[in-house]
XYZ file of C-alpha atoms in Angstrom:
676
model
C 15.978 -36.527 -43.239
C 17.159 -33.442 -45.147
C 13.692 -33.047 -46.684
C 12.090 -33.266 -43.223
C 14.441 -30.597 -41.856
C 13.640 -28.351 -44.820
C 9.910 -28.714 -44.235
C 10.307 -27.929 -40.501
C 12.401 -24.878 -41.317
C 9.863 -23.674 -43.866
C 7.048 -24.071 -41.370
C 8.906 -22.044 -38.678
C 9.457 -19.200 -41.157
C 5.854 -19.215 -42.328
C 4.562 -19.151 -38.758
C 5.888 -15.598 -38.413
C 4.713 -14.284 -41.820
C 1.077 -13.233 -42.348
C -0.509 -15.053 -45.251
C -1.686 -13.107 -48.340
C -5.392 -12.465 -48.305
C -5.548 -12.430 -44.504
C -3.388 -9.368 -43.802
C -3.021 -7.758 -47.274
C -2.483 -4.284 -45.786
C 0.779 -5.264 -44.108
C 1.985 -8.353 -45.955
C 3.887 -6.707 -48.804
C 5.560 -4.199 -46.478
C 6.723 -6.832 -44.016
C 7.923 -9.282 -46.617
C 9.626 -6.607 -48.703
C 11.372 -4.801 -45.866
C 11.753 -7.656 -43.393
C 10.655 -5.315 -40.611
C 9.223 -6.774 -37.417
C 6.027 -5.216 -36.122
C 5.326 -5.137 -32.378
C 2.178 -4.455 -30.428
C 3.143 -2.535 -27.268
C 0.607 -2.429 -24.428
C 0.743 -0.179 -21.353
C -1.466 -0.262 -18.263
C -3.135 3.115 -18.871
C -3.583 5.475 -21.805
C -1.456 8.248 -20.256
C 1.446 5.829 -19.861
C 1.064 4.615 -23.460
C 0.986 8.189 -24.719
C 4.108 9.243 -22.819
C 6.077 6.095 -23.631
C 5.227 6.490 -27.326
C 6.243 10.144 -27.146
C 9.641 9.157 -25.728
C 10.381 6.226 -28.038
C 9.284 8.115 -31.165
C 11.123 11.249 -30.051
C 7.866 13.158 -30.443
C 6.980 11.853 -33.899
C 4.316 9.218 -33.194
C 1.028 9.218 -35.090
C -2.166 8.859 -33.101
C -5.293 7.051 -34.218
C -8.457 5.899 -32.486
C -8.959 2.477 -30.946
C -12.320 0.794 -30.481
C -12.346 2.216 -26.948
C -12.559 6.003 -26.910
C -10.359 6.105 -23.809
C -7.492 3.991 -25.164
C -5.735 5.545 -28.137
C -3.258 3.942 -30.543
C 0.161 5.448 -31.282
C 2.306 4.340 -34.222
C 6.007 5.010 -34.776
C 9.289 3.384 -35.772
C 11.978 2.285 -33.336
C 14.841 -0.143 -32.983
C 14.290 -3.426 -31.163
C 17.273 -5.728 -30.617
C 19.289 -3.448 -32.876
C 16.920 -3.788 -35.834
C 14.331 -1.415 -37.288
C 10.794 -2.178 -36.148
C 7.274 -0.841 -36.574
C 5.701 -0.108 -33.193
C 2.003 0.054 -32.350
C 1.439 1.337 -28.805
C -1.907 1.111 -27.001
C -3.184 0.430 -23.502
C -5.670 -1.303 -21.273
C -7.355 0.351 -18.284
C -6.119 -1.761 -15.403
C -7.248 -5.390 -15.229
C -8.751 -6.609 -18.498
C -9.999 -9.947 -17.155
C -11.586 -10.740 -13.799
C -12.628 -13.891 -11.997
C -16.337 -14.551 -11.652
C -18.513 -17.522 -10.767
C -20.136 -19.665 -13.406
C -23.618 -18.335 -14.308
C -25.463 -20.856 -12.148
C -23.766 -19.487 -9.002
C -24.077 -15.756 -9.651
C -27.513 -15.304 -8.121
C -27.433 -14.811 -4.364
C -30.328 -17.246 -4.034
C -28.765 -19.909 -6.254
C -26.982 -21.955 -3.584
C -25.812 -22.262 -0.034
C -22.925 -19.775 0.297
C -20.619 -22.598 1.426
C -20.874 -24.016 -2.115
C -18.971 -20.959 -3.379
C -15.734 -22.405 -1.995
C -15.941 -25.149 -4.655
C -18.004 -23.459 -7.365
C -16.345 -23.160 -10.807
C -14.796 -19.774 -11.552
C -13.705 -18.337 -14.876
C -11.717 -15.277 -15.930
C -13.789 -13.157 -18.260
C -13.732 -9.710 -19.798
C -16.438 -7.419 -18.451
C -18.749 -5.611 -20.869
C -17.139 -2.201 -20.250
C -13.757 -3.543 -21.373
C -14.858 -5.470 -24.467
C -13.773 -2.690 -26.848
C -10.286 -2.685 -25.314
C -10.097 -6.449 -25.793
C -11.310 -6.153 -29.390
C -8.669 -3.497 -30.082
C -5.928 -5.865 -28.897
C -7.382 -8.706 -30.967
C -7.527 -6.512 -34.076
C -4.080 -4.987 -33.721
C -2.225 -8.196 -32.871
C -3.276 -9.806 -36.149
C -0.792 -7.651 -38.056
C 2.047 -7.984 -35.509
C 4.694 -10.614 -34.967
C 5.730 -9.515 -31.489
C 4.137 -8.317 -28.245
C 5.874 -6.056 -25.707
C 4.280 -5.640 -22.272
C 4.700 -2.150 -20.729
C 2.462 -2.540 -17.673
C 3.564 -1.383 -14.219
C 6.351 -3.514 -12.799
C 4.559 -4.834 -9.717
C 2.376 -7.856 -8.962
C -0.793 -6.390 -10.428
C 1.048 -5.112 -13.490
C 2.555 -8.554 -14.111
C -0.862 -10.173 -13.882
C -2.386 -7.588 -16.219
C 0.477 -8.378 -18.591
C -0.504 -12.053 -18.635
C -4.132 -11.081 -19.269
C -2.933 -9.152 -22.334
C -0.815 -12.146 -23.385
C -3.849 -14.448 -23.048
C -6.030 -12.239 -25.255
C -3.321 -11.858 -27.900
C -2.117 -15.477 -28.012
C -5.711 -16.689 -28.350
C -5.630 -14.890 -31.696
C -1.988 -15.537 -32.580
C -0.348 -18.404 -30.639
C 3.188 -18.025 -32.039
C 3.863 -14.485 -30.878
C 7.260 -13.370 -29.668
C 6.531 -11.989 -26.209
C 8.726 -9.590 -24.223
C 8.523 -7.658 -20.968
C 9.770 -4.070 -20.609
C 10.915 -3.289 -17.068
C 11.061 0.315 -15.887
C 10.500 2.371 -12.746
C 9.912 5.816 -14.211
C 8.593 7.240 -17.460
C 11.664 9.196 -18.472
C 13.754 9.002 -21.618
C 16.674 7.202 -20.018
C 14.477 4.659 -18.220
C 12.197 3.881 -21.185
C 15.045 3.459 -23.696
C 16.889 1.295 -21.154
C 13.765 -0.867 -20.828
C 13.489 -1.255 -24.616
C 17.159 -2.208 -24.868
C 16.951 -4.798 -22.073
C 13.687 -6.573 -22.841
C 13.132 -9.712 -20.793
C 10.408 -12.252 -20.125
C 7.254 -11.773 -18.029
C 7.268 -13.436 -14.604
C 4.681 -16.214 -14.422
C 5.253 -16.829 -10.701
C 4.270 -13.268 -9.807
C 1.174 -13.437 -12.014
C 0.172 -16.792 -10.502
C 0.308 -15.247 -7.013
C -2.190 -12.586 -8.091
C -4.478 -15.222 -9.636
C -4.491 -17.182 -6.368
C -5.205 -14.027 -4.363
C -7.998 -12.928 -6.693
C -9.684 -16.319 -6.580
C -9.501 -16.631 -2.802
C -10.759 -13.066 -2.356
C -13.696 -13.809 -4.670
C -14.648 -17.040 -2.903
C -14.273 -15.819 0.682
C -15.700 -12.391 -0.053
C -18.782 -13.726 -1.821
C -19.449 -16.541 0.681
C -19.185 -14.430 3.839
C -20.892 -11.410 2.273
C -23.897 -13.485 1.190
C -24.041 -15.229 4.576
C -23.909 -11.968 6.528
C -26.210 -9.980 4.286
C -28.931 -12.568 3.692
C -29.162 -13.509 7.354
C -28.709 -10.157 9.070
C -31.186 -8.388 6.815
C -33.821 -10.804 8.146
C -32.590 -10.771 11.751
C -32.628 -6.948 11.912
C -35.262 -5.896 9.349
C -35.674 -2.421 10.866
C -31.971 -1.550 10.825
C -30.309 -3.634 8.109
C -33.005 -4.546 5.591
C -31.360 -2.617 2.742
C -27.754 -2.944 3.890
C -24.974 -4.753 2.037
C -22.831 -6.266 4.789
C -19.658 -7.080 2.945
C -16.661 -9.138 4.024
C -13.054 -9.104 2.805
C -10.119 -11.020 4.240
C -8.077 -7.788 4.427
C -11.066 -5.563 5.112
C -12.057 -7.306 8.363
C -8.618 -7.369 10.057
C -8.305 -3.668 9.144
C -11.657 -3.056 10.829
C -10.433 -5.236 13.707
C -7.536 -2.845 14.396
C -9.953 0.082 14.713
C -12.302 -1.842 17.005
C -9.461 -3.176 19.160
C -8.139 0.333 19.802
C -11.640 1.660 20.528
C -12.287 -1.187 22.974
C -8.970 -0.475 24.719
C -10.152 3.109 25.220
C -13.615 1.994 26.382
C -12.154 -0.465 28.873
C -9.409 1.830 30.094
C -9.490 2.617 33.811
C -7.442 5.712 34.700
C -5.099 5.532 37.662
C -3.989 8.494 39.764
C -0.286 9.036 40.158
C 2.012 11.535 41.900
C 5.511 12.805 41.204
C 7.990 15.364 42.531
C 8.444 18.462 40.439
C 11.748 20.342 40.774
C 13.059 23.387 38.891
C 15.755 25.994 39.289
C 15.632 29.600 37.977
C 18.747 31.717 37.508
C 18.738 35.049 35.648
C 15.450 34.313 33.868
C 16.637 30.863 32.763
C 14.491 28.129 34.259
C 15.858 24.601 34.216
C 13.253 21.863 34.708
C 14.494 18.635 36.296
C 12.740 15.275 35.888
C 12.469 12.894 38.825
C 14.227 9.637 37.967
C 11.488 7.593 39.647
C 9.157 9.291 37.129
C 5.938 8.717 39.106
C 4.403 6.704 41.960
C 0.890 5.370 42.265
C 0.877 5.738 46.077
C 0.297 9.300 47.256
C 1.473 8.709 50.841
C 4.796 7.274 49.675
C 5.353 10.221 47.353
C 4.531 12.705 50.162
C 6.951 10.946 52.507
C 9.787 11.179 49.941
C 9.004 14.870 49.364
C 9.142 15.533 53.127
C 12.608 13.956 53.297
C 13.760 16.143 50.379
C 12.386 19.283 52.024
C 14.222 18.554 55.273
C 17.500 18.899 53.345
C 16.538 20.623 50.063
C 19.996 21.596 48.841
C 20.675 20.107 45.407
C 24.145 18.860 44.526
C 25.281 18.469 40.908
C 26.738 14.959 40.726
C 27.917 15.125 37.134
C 27.513 17.046 33.899
C 27.812 15.188 30.600
C 28.069 16.903 27.232
C 28.102 15.164 23.888
C 27.389 15.708 20.240
C 23.905 14.712 19.187
C 22.454 14.109 15.743
C 18.923 14.160 14.433
C 18.927 11.719 11.563
C 17.738 12.714 8.131
C 15.058 10.469 6.600
C 15.862 7.358 4.600
C 14.835 7.270 0.909
C 11.074 7.229 0.476
C 8.974 4.072 0.137
C 5.216 3.849 -0.398
C 4.141 3.151 3.174
C 6.251 5.996 4.560
C 4.824 8.360 1.950
C 1.246 7.385 2.794
C 1.847 7.850 6.542
C 3.687 11.190 6.367
C 1.358 12.708 3.765
C -1.678 11.655 5.802
C -0.173 13.055 9.005
C 1.453 16.250 7.731
C -0.476 17.224 4.588
C -3.862 15.797 5.681
C -4.317 14.004 2.351
C -5.743 10.506 2.774
C -3.904 7.476 1.438
C -6.333 6.811 -1.414
C -6.007 10.360 -2.738
C -2.242 10.282 -2.206
C -1.837 7.188 -4.370
C -4.160 8.582 -7.035
C -2.073 11.758 -7.275
C 1.205 9.816 -7.157
C 0.076 7.590 -10.048
C -0.774 10.720 -12.028
C 2.620 12.318 -11.332
C 4.296 9.057 -12.337
C 2.495 8.727 -15.677
C 3.316 12.376 -16.384
C 6.984 11.572 -15.857
C 7.489 13.766 -12.763
C 8.251 11.030 -10.208
C 9.426 7.426 -10.178
C 7.052 4.496 -9.717
C 5.129 5.204 -6.479
C 4.514 1.620 -5.354
C 7.775 0.393 -3.863
C 9.046 -1.234 -0.680
C 12.615 -0.049 -1.325
C 14.411 2.599 0.740
C 17.900 2.068 -0.715
C 19.050 3.999 -3.783
C 20.716 1.741 -6.378
C 24.320 2.646 -7.204
C 23.527 3.163 -10.888
C 20.958 5.913 -10.209
C 22.438 9.308 -11.127
C 21.437 11.248 -8.023
C 23.568 14.281 -8.882
C 21.701 14.822 -12.137
C 18.346 14.653 -10.326
C 19.532 17.207 -7.760
C 20.774 19.522 -10.539
C 17.281 19.601 -12.045
C 15.877 21.070 -8.828
C 18.352 23.980 -8.531
C 16.086 26.309 -10.505
C 13.246 26.281 -7.953
C 12.874 29.374 -5.760
C 11.714 27.319 -2.752
C 14.299 24.554 -2.515
C 16.716 25.381 -5.323
C 19.262 26.977 -2.969
C 19.325 23.781 -0.896
C 19.881 21.674 -4.036
C 22.804 23.982 -4.885
C 24.128 23.525 -1.363
C 24.128 19.741 -1.778
C 26.182 20.002 -4.964
C 28.614 22.530 -3.480
C 29.178 20.455 -0.322
C 30.389 17.341 -2.070
C 27.277 16.057 -3.848
C 24.531 13.649 -2.759
C 25.333 11.376 0.212
C 22.123 9.397 0.809
C 21.261 7.825 4.119
C 20.372 4.326 3.003
C 17.644 2.202 4.520
C 17.529 -1.596 4.782
C 14.631 -2.619 2.533
C 14.606 -3.543 -1.145
C 11.882 -5.216 -3.191
C 14.435 -5.842 -5.978
C 12.049 -4.192 -8.416
C 11.841 -0.426 -7.972
C 14.022 2.300 -6.476
C 12.729 4.612 -3.728
C 10.221 7.264 -4.779
C 12.031 10.317 -6.122
C 11.486 13.216 -8.543
C 12.500 12.390 -12.106
C 12.251 15.898 -13.537
C 11.533 19.428 -12.401
C 7.887 20.537 -12.481
C 6.698 24.155 -12.352
C 3.194 23.704 -13.757
C 1.459 21.886 -10.886
C -1.169 23.178 -8.489
C -3.325 22.112 -5.547
C -2.623 18.744 -3.959
C -0.602 17.658 -7.018
C 1.889 20.403 -6.178
C 1.823 19.685 -2.430
C 2.618 15.993 -2.956
C 5.319 16.719 -5.543
C 6.870 19.263 -3.183
C 6.901 16.735 -0.351
C 8.595 14.113 -2.556
C 11.242 16.626 -3.689
C 11.933 17.915 -0.168
C 12.177 14.352 1.200
C 14.529 13.423 -1.642
C 16.841 16.399 -1.047
C 16.736 15.899 2.728
C 17.852 12.266 2.588
C 20.799 13.242 0.340
C 22.246 15.909 2.669
C 23.493 15.687 6.283
C 21.978 14.859 9.647
C 21.201 17.841 11.859
C 23.969 18.429 14.420
C 23.580 19.534 18.018
C 25.192 19.520 21.430
C 23.341 17.925 24.337
C 24.087 18.571 27.989
C 22.806 16.241 30.718
C 22.869 17.407 34.362
C 22.359 14.872 37.173
C 21.606 16.203 40.665
C 20.880 14.724 44.087
C 18.523 15.981 46.805
C 18.535 13.878 49.989
C 19.213 10.717 48.013
C 16.614 11.385 45.343
C 17.937 11.714 41.805
C 16.850 14.302 39.234
C 18.013 14.960 35.672
C 17.778 17.864 33.235
C 18.743 17.996 29.556
C 19.590 20.968 27.399
C 20.133 21.126 23.638
C 21.940 23.557 21.403
C 21.267 23.086 17.668
C 24.542 23.740 15.847
C 23.676 22.822 12.235
C 20.133 22.333 10.962
C 21.357 20.787 7.680
C 18.529 18.642 6.233
C 15.973 20.476 8.412
C 16.519 23.574 6.261
C 14.607 21.866 3.432
C 12.562 19.236 5.297
C 9.870 21.460 6.778
C 7.870 18.459 8.015
C 10.230 17.819 10.930
C 11.291 19.985 13.885
C 14.210 19.974 16.329
C 13.924 22.627 18.997
C 16.773 23.884 21.139
C 16.318 23.810 24.903
C 18.271 26.260 27.048
C 19.377 25.331 30.585
C 21.662 27.019 33.071
C 25.388 26.247 32.887
C 26.158 23.820 35.735
C 29.429 22.243 36.820
C 30.039 19.070 38.795
C 29.994 19.832 42.531
C 27.764 22.919 42.230
C 25.035 23.258 44.841
C 21.812 25.231 44.676
C 18.448 25.615 46.358
C 15.546 24.580 44.117
C 13.158 27.342 43.095
C 10.297 24.842 42.980
C 10.162 21.576 44.942
C 6.665 20.170 45.216
C 4.407 17.204 44.570
C 2.064 17.241 41.587
C -0.570 14.731 40.650
C -2.066 13.406 37.474
C -3.924 10.468 35.948
C -2.954 7.914 33.324
C -4.616 8.486 29.964
C -6.034 5.955 27.499
C -4.388 5.324 24.133
C -5.470 7.656 21.346
C -7.850 6.691 18.587
C -6.086 5.491 15.439
C -5.219 7.918 12.676
C -4.850 6.735 9.094
C -1.066 6.796 9.511
C -1.401 4.579 12.620
C -3.685 2.183 10.764
C -1.313 1.859 7.796
C 1.564 1.178 10.206
C -0.435 -1.635 11.856
C -1.372 -3.123 8.478
C 2.271 -3.132 7.426
C 3.438 -4.585 10.753
C 0.930 -7.470 10.639
C 1.180 -8.178 6.901
C -2.344 -7.096 5.931
C -2.412 -6.210 2.246
C 0.537 -4.630 0.469
C 1.835 -1.126 -0.049
C -0.346 -1.082 -3.176
C -3.595 -2.052 -1.398
C -3.538 -0.407 2.062
C -5.459 2.650 0.865
C -8.074 0.494 -0.870
C -8.853 -1.557 2.256
C -9.121 1.539 4.452
C -11.447 3.195 1.959
C -13.627 0.081 1.870
C -14.341 0.020 5.619
C -15.219 3.720 5.425
C -17.550 3.325 2.430
C -19.328 0.386 4.114
C -19.872 2.635 7.162
C -18.107 0.132 9.399
C -16.019 3.065 10.641
C -16.267 6.837 10.700
C -13.840 9.693 11.257
C -13.790 11.836 14.396
C -12.633 15.399 13.662
C -11.898 14.050 10.173
C -8.727 12.462 11.577
C -9.404 9.675 14.082
C -11.060 6.351 13.204
C -14.001 5.249 15.316
C -15.993 2.074 14.654
C -19.684 2.340 13.884
C -22.243 0.169 15.641
C -22.332 -2.252 12.722
C -18.552 -2.558 12.629
C -18.330 -3.033 16.395
C -21.030 -5.682 16.429
C -19.524 -7.693 13.586
C -16.026 -7.769 15.086
C -17.299 -8.585 18.577
C -19.488 -11.316 17.115
C -16.642 -12.982 15.233
C -14.381 -12.695 18.273
C -17.050 -14.367 20.439
C -17.657 -17.298 18.095
C -14.619 -19.045 19.517
C -12.670 -19.536 16.312
C -9.076 -20.653 16.732
C -8.178 -17.468 14.835
C -10.852 -14.770 14.589
C -11.553 -13.339 11.147
C -11.145 -9.907 12.713
C -7.535 -10.730 13.646
C -4.679 -10.376 11.153
C -3.186 -13.864 11.522
C -5.070 -15.739 8.768
C -4.523 -13.081 6.136
C -0.895 -12.542 7.120
C -0.212 -16.254 6.601
C -1.829 -16.045 3.173
C 0.205 -12.967 2.212
C 3.362 -14.845 3.209
C 2.353 -17.757 0.970
C 1.862 -15.322 -1.906
C 5.438 -14.070 -1.450
C 6.651 -17.667 -1.589
C 4.773 -18.181 -4.869
C 6.401 -15.026 -6.287
C 9.828 -16.357 -5.294
C 9.116 -19.737 -6.872
C 9.285 -21.477 -3.495
C 5.684 -22.680 -3.271
C 3.287 -24.158 -5.793
C 0.327 -21.846 -6.496
C -2.116 -24.749 -6.722
C -0.992 -26.006 -3.305
C -1.528 -22.564 -1.760
C -4.907 -22.191 -3.459
C -6.126 -25.584 -2.218
C -4.818 -25.131 1.329
C -6.190 -21.619 1.761
C -9.641 -22.458 0.369
C -9.859 -25.427 2.739
C -8.773 -23.263 5.689
C -11.350 -20.551 5.032
C -14.081 -23.092 4.280
C -13.543 -24.696 7.698
C -13.806 -21.276 9.340
C -16.957 -20.544 7.349
C -18.660 -23.738 8.488
C -17.896 -22.896 12.125
C -19.329 -19.419 11.638
C -22.525 -20.902 10.148
C -22.953 -23.109 13.202
C -22.470 -20.247 15.674
C -23.932 -17.367 13.671
C -26.221 -16.424 16.571
C -23.178 -15.025 18.400
C -23.064 -12.327 15.736
C -26.829 -11.769 16.080
C -26.447 -11.159 19.812
C -23.489 -8.795 19.549
C -25.117 -6.789 16.781
C -28.371 -6.640 18.734
C -26.507 -5.075 21.651
C -24.713 -2.517 19.475
C -27.722 -1.676 17.295
C -30.025 -1.541 20.341
C -32.431 -3.801 18.479
C -33.775 -7.195 19.434
C -32.742 -9.900 16.918
C -35.659 -11.574 15.122
C -35.868 -15.322 15.654
C -34.812 -16.588 12.229
C -34.461 -20.378 11.948
C -31.056 -21.647 10.882
C -31.619 -22.887 7.330
C -28.729 -25.203 6.542
C -29.513 -25.100 2.827
C -28.688 -21.413 2.404
C -27.799 -20.048 5.855
C -29.840 -17.094 4.770
C -33.218 -18.361 3.752
C -32.826 -18.735 -0.012
C -33.143 -21.493 -2.559
C -32.065 -25.102 -2.184
C -28.437 -26.150 -2.395
C -28.526 -27.644 -5.878
C -26.138 -30.475 -6.655
C -24.256 -30.619 -9.922
C -25.193 -33.603 -12.078
C -22.659 -33.096 -14.899
C -20.377 -30.577 -16.592
C -21.530 -28.546 -19.577
C -19.580 -29.890 -22.602
C -19.442 -26.386 -24.095
C -18.306 -24.130 -21.212
C -17.296 -26.594 -18.501
C -19.713 -25.178 -15.902
C -21.738 -27.383 -13.539
C -25.258 -28.358 -14.670
C -28.133 -28.750 -12.193
C -31.599 -30.264 -12.098
C -34.078 -27.713 -10.691
């Protein structure tokens, strides 16, 4: 028994020591010094560079990797209180991606419905092979692996892709996860000193989402494209008509609003206008009935008022009023405000924010949290901003008036704090500067005080009809002094007392018409996507950009979304098919997104979700195939083109090759084999 234990112990030691002749360059150093060597991998080269700079205190050595875009940085550090050799490199986003087995890649290879069951594999694309080879080469001389990817769903999944590549070469690696929300000295050293384990549940949720998106996207895109190119050869012969389970509900929001405007029937209304002018101060009173849709009734009420037009002040109420400062900044709020106020679209906003984050100027920009954690040193962050000539005086004011007192929100993703500046920047320009300035001003605003005012409400009576006027005096602007994106205007009215009487200066009937809802702006669209659970804060911009690039929608005055003829026809077609839940509605995708959250929380099995969702979308697909002519008809109307009579080919639904049946699995790769 003792001999067996000794052999087991010897084997466990040897499993962590490179054998002579295999790693001669490192063997003597590791054995002699007993120093662990770790491969550290970040999500992008800029992040790797900055993290290495921090951990090495500026003394890292750079060398080239096999990819010219992903450098390698070497330095010494302490891990778990012991000296360690660190090799830091990066990937460039996802290293591995799902794709169909070779026999299903051709659009003419099978009926699109077969893609719901076709084998899929995760492979490394050609452009990323050198990154993969760098990881494989570097891990051979390391005993540990530390993942430094972004701490969100995608980052966790990328981390497991890195783990897969490295453990294929070296199965017995010690694997750790560094968790951080900003690339600053304090945050990075804290992450190194509190290394944990990667979260498999979160990564599994991304795998399920990627696979479903591949299957549904490919099946519906092939169905639509192959058929509609033949049905409308003059208009769509060269058009890729793509589908995405987030893309189509996003398009559906735009179409729904446009249809509401198209179908809107204006109604005339009438109301009584009353005002009173004293010493050049005009007080406008609003009729409490607001408006009537019957002109004769409104005229009759006005006649009664004019018979006895004296107004009597029934009561005057005065109270303090506050305009609330913003809550700490989350991703969706940033995208909406920047789109609305700075006119920078969401895709560009997130690109700039990622850049500012990797440069160490702001915290991680993908967060659902609007509550500052207690351990975050807000005072220190405010102090850093005191030197700026634009908002430095306001930062000083915060510190001199008792320090930061944040207005907290109610949301937390338990992963990242709200977006905030992490250090002062005076070397930015263009939109980089504009976004950084917005983040700083929002941060300072939410730490100060609400604006204070005094509101007066005057209620008057004329022959039984009630009217009300409101005045506002702004006493303290407070956060508004720094938050230039918000306004609060004073409104002066005459000083009335209860029991006062006066003769109106104006007492008349005015008419108007109801107006349709406005076209959606990007901020409106993001708000709808968030409300209905379409995508995440990390993907909203991507889905919006996709429907623009596919020309399903366009922009009116570069602000308002309008659907194109192709987008209108597709949504109307799917809505007319008679599905229990239209693909252009958000319900199906929202249910899927909820399942993904349950996987992340460990409350639902990823395989169960994968199986259920594939079956659900396959059933929808089969219904669409049966009623595809509904889409032909709707598109024909919108494109002003008569659909060609294309027979419904059940083998491909698009007129391609036969639906080949698998006869056995390839013993080498596991893919289906077919007889042709």
